[in-house]
Each structure stands twice: as structure tokens, then as C-alpha cells.
mmCIF file of C-alpha atoms in Angstrom:
data_model
loop_
_atom_site.group_PDB
_atom_site.id
_atom_site.type_symbol
_atom_site.label_atom_id
_atom_site.label_comp_id
_atom_site.label_asym_id
_atom_site.label_seq_id
_atom_site.Cartn_x
_atom_site.Cartn_y
_atom_site.Cartn_z
ATOM 1 C CA UNK A 1 13.721 -8.199 7.567
ATOM 2 C CA UNK A 2 11.590 -8.509 4.450
ATOM 3 C CA UNK A 3 10.525 -5.455 2.457
ATOM 4 C CA UNK A 4 6.905 -6.167 3.360
ATOM 5 C CA UNK A 5 7.743 -6.284 7.082
ATOM 6 C CA UNK A 6 9.640 -2.977 6.829
ATOM 7 C CA UNK A 7 6.648 -1.358 5.110
ATOM 8 C CA UNK A 8 4.276 -2.680 7.771
ATOM 9 C CA UNK A 9 6.515 -1.526 10.626
ATOM 10 C CA UNK A 10 6.904 1.938 9.123
ATOM 11 C CA UNK A 11 3.190 2.409 8.486
ATOM 12 C CA UNK A 12 2.316 1.444 12.067
ATOM 13 C CA UNK A 13 3.498 4.946 13.006
ATOM 14 C CA UNK A 14 0.217 6.217 11.521
ATOM 15 C CA UNK A 15 -1.708 4.265 14.174
ATOM 16 C CA UNK A 16 -3.984 2.527 11.665
ATOM 17 C CA UNK A 17 -7.279 1.010 12.665
ATOM 18 C CA UNK A 18 -6.930 -1.266 9.631
ATOM 19 C CA UNK A 19 -3.850 -2.042 7.570
ATOM 20 C CA UNK A 20 -3.175 -4.582 4.869
ATOM 21 C CA UNK A 21 0.101 -4.718 2.960
ATOM 22 C CA UNK A 22 -0.101 -7.155 0.049
ATOM 23 C CA UNK A 23 2.877 -8.292 -1.988
ATOM 24 C CA UNK A 24 1.536 -8.399 -5.551
ATOM 25 C CA UNK A 25 4.895 -9.060 -7.184
ATOM 26 C CA UNK A 26 3.745 -12.510 -8.303
ATOM 27 C CA UNK A 27 1.235 -10.752 -10.581
ATOM 28 C CA UNK A 28 4.045 -9.121 -12.557
ATOM 29 C CA UNK A 29 6.963 -10.144 -14.744
ATOM 30 C CA UNK A 30 9.568 -10.431 -11.974
ATOM 31 C CA UNK A 31 11.597 -13.319 -10.542
ATOM 32 C CA UNK A 32 9.913 -15.661 -8.081
ATOM 33 C CA UNK A 33 9.800 -14.447 -4.456
ATOM 34 C CA UNK A 34 10.314 -10.806 -5.463
ATOM 35 C CA UNK A 35 9.215 -7.935 -3.257
ATOM 36 C CA UNK A 36 8.784 -5.175 -5.808
ATOM 37 C CA UNK A 37 5.040 -4.545 -6.174
ATOM 38 C CA UNK A 38 2.812 -3.819 -3.175
ATOM 39 C CA UNK A 39 -0.739 -2.763 -2.446
ATOM 40 C CA UNK A 40 -1.394 -0.924 0.814
ATOM 41 C CA UNK A 41 -4.834 -0.453 2.314
ATOM 42 C CA UNK A 42 -4.629 1.774 5.362
ATOM 43 C CA UNK A 43 -7.294 3.360 7.554
ATOM 44 C CA UNK A 44 -6.123 6.101 9.895
ATOM 45 C CA UNK A 45 -7.486 9.149 11.669
ATOM 46 C CA UNK A 46 -4.337 10.920 10.442
ATOM 47 C CA UNK A 47 -5.948 11.177 6.997
ATOM 48 C CA UNK A 48 -8.836 13.320 8.254
ATOM 49 C CA UNK A 49 -9.007 16.622 6.399
ATOM 50 C CA UNK A 50 -6.333 15.619 3.874
ATOM 51 C CA UNK A 51 -6.944 15.395 0.145
ATOM 52 C CA UNK A 52 -5.855 12.101 -1.459
ATOM 53 C CA UNK A 53 -2.664 13.595 -2.905
ATOM 54 C CA UNK A 54 -1.550 14.747 0.570
ATOM 55 C CA UNK A 55 -2.244 11.284 1.958
ATOM 56 C CA UNK A 56 -0.129 9.739 -0.791
ATOM 57 C CA UNK A 57 2.671 12.223 -0.200
ATOM 58 C CA UNK A 58 2.643 11.291 3.493
ATOM 59 C CA UNK A 59 3.117 7.610 2.635
ATOM 60 C CA UNK A 60 5.779 8.344 -0.001
ATOM 61 C CA UNK A 61 7.764 10.313 2.584
ATOM 62 C CA UNK A 62 7.507 7.510 5.144
ATOM 63 C CA UNK A 63 8.542 4.852 2.610
ATOM 64 C CA UNK A 64 11.205 6.913 0.810
ATOM 65 C CA UNK A 65 13.953 4.322 1.382
ATOM 66 C CA UNK A 66 11.864 1.452 0.059
ATOM 67 C CA UNK A 67 10.713 3.473 -2.956
ATOM 68 C CA UNK A 68 14.307 4.452 -3.734
ATOM 69 C CA UNK A 69 15.362 0.825 -3.613
ATOM 70 C CA UNK A 70 13.477 -2.427 -3.924
ATOM 71 C CA UNK A 71 9.885 -1.198 -4.402
ATOM 72 C CA UNK A 72 8.982 -0.605 -8.038
ATOM 73 C CA UNK A 73 5.223 -0.086 -7.633
ATOM 74 C CA UNK A 74 3.021 0.904 -4.720
ATOM 75 C CA UNK A 75 -0.781 1.002 -4.961
ATOM 76 C CA UNK A 76 -2.281 3.051 -2.147
ATOM 77 C CA UNK A 77 -5.837 2.889 -0.813
ATOM 78 C CA UNK A 78 -5.948 5.355 2.078
ATOM 79 C CA UNK A 79 -9.088 6.077 4.080
ATOM 80 C CA UNK A 80 -10.438 7.637 7.237
ATOM 81 C CA UNK A 81 -12.594 5.322 9.383
ATOM 82 C CA UNK A 82 -15.755 6.950 8.017
ATOM 83 C CA UNK A 83 -14.637 6.529 4.388
ATOM 84 C CA UNK A 84 -13.670 2.919 5.023
ATOM 85 C CA UNK A 85 -17.073 2.157 6.560
ATOM 86 C CA UNK A 86 -18.918 3.885 3.702
ATOM 87 C CA UNK A 87 -17.039 1.608 1.256
ATOM 88 C CA UNK A 88 -18.238 -1.435 3.164
ATOM 89 C CA UNK A 89 -14.676 -1.968 4.390
ATOM 90 C CA UNK A 90 -13.588 -3.024 0.902
ATOM 91 C CA UNK A 91 -10.746 -1.858 -1.296
ATOM 92 C CA UNK A 92 -10.560 -2.145 -5.093
ATOM 93 C CA UNK A 93 -9.025 -5.240 -6.656
ATOM 94 C CA UNK A 94 -5.819 -4.785 -8.580
ATOM 95 C CA UNK A 95 -5.974 -5.182 -12.355
ATOM 96 C CA UNK A 96 -4.118 -8.026 -13.990
ATOM 97 C CA UNK A 97 -0.688 -7.116 -15.262
ATOM 98 C CA UNK A 98 -0.114 -7.880 -18.944
ATOM 99 C CA UNK A 99 3.163 -9.591 -18.044
ATOM 100 C CA UNK A 100 1.973 -11.169 -14.818
ATOM 101 C CA UNK A 101 2.483 -14.780 -13.970
ATOM 102 C CA UNK A 102 5.691 -15.194 -15.954
ATOM 103 C CA UNK A 103 9.014 -15.819 -14.231
#
């Protein structure tokens, strides 16, 4: 199973109403077909009442194996349904990596 698929399967335990896991490794100085850099956008009622740092800690705990191994970077955009709607159901774009695009 790919790293991305493992991340998606693990995060489904949060019962998201929206989830996108994007492999952004190609934007960084890594070999082709790497799975090292990911961006997660997740909307879940489980985030209600939690400050952003607690939301991040929840995800870090769930993805501990991936973060200890193949995943080098993980951008997290974590929202309640109300927050997601107030953002127009949009997450920020990732900045370009200075070493991106090279293999």
C-alpha cells in the first residue's frame, strides 16, 4: 500500500466530511515518484472546540509511523465544517520549494 493510501485510511477514523491528501513530493528535491511531502486538508466535527495545535497533535499521533519513516513533511489544514464553509471551502496553496522540480 502506498504511503498516501495509508495516510488516507488512517485519517478516515476521524470521520471527515471532506478530506484531501496531496502528494507534493514532486515540488521538492527528491527522487521521482517519492512519497515524502504531503498536504492534508481535513474537515471533521472532531476538531470542534480544539485549538489548532491540539488538532495537529491529534494528526501527528495518528500518523506517528509515517512521520517516523517515509514522511519528511506534512502540511496540515484542519477545519470544522463551519470553518471550512467560512473559508469558501478552500485551503491555502503551498509555496514553491526552492529546490522543487529537480530530480
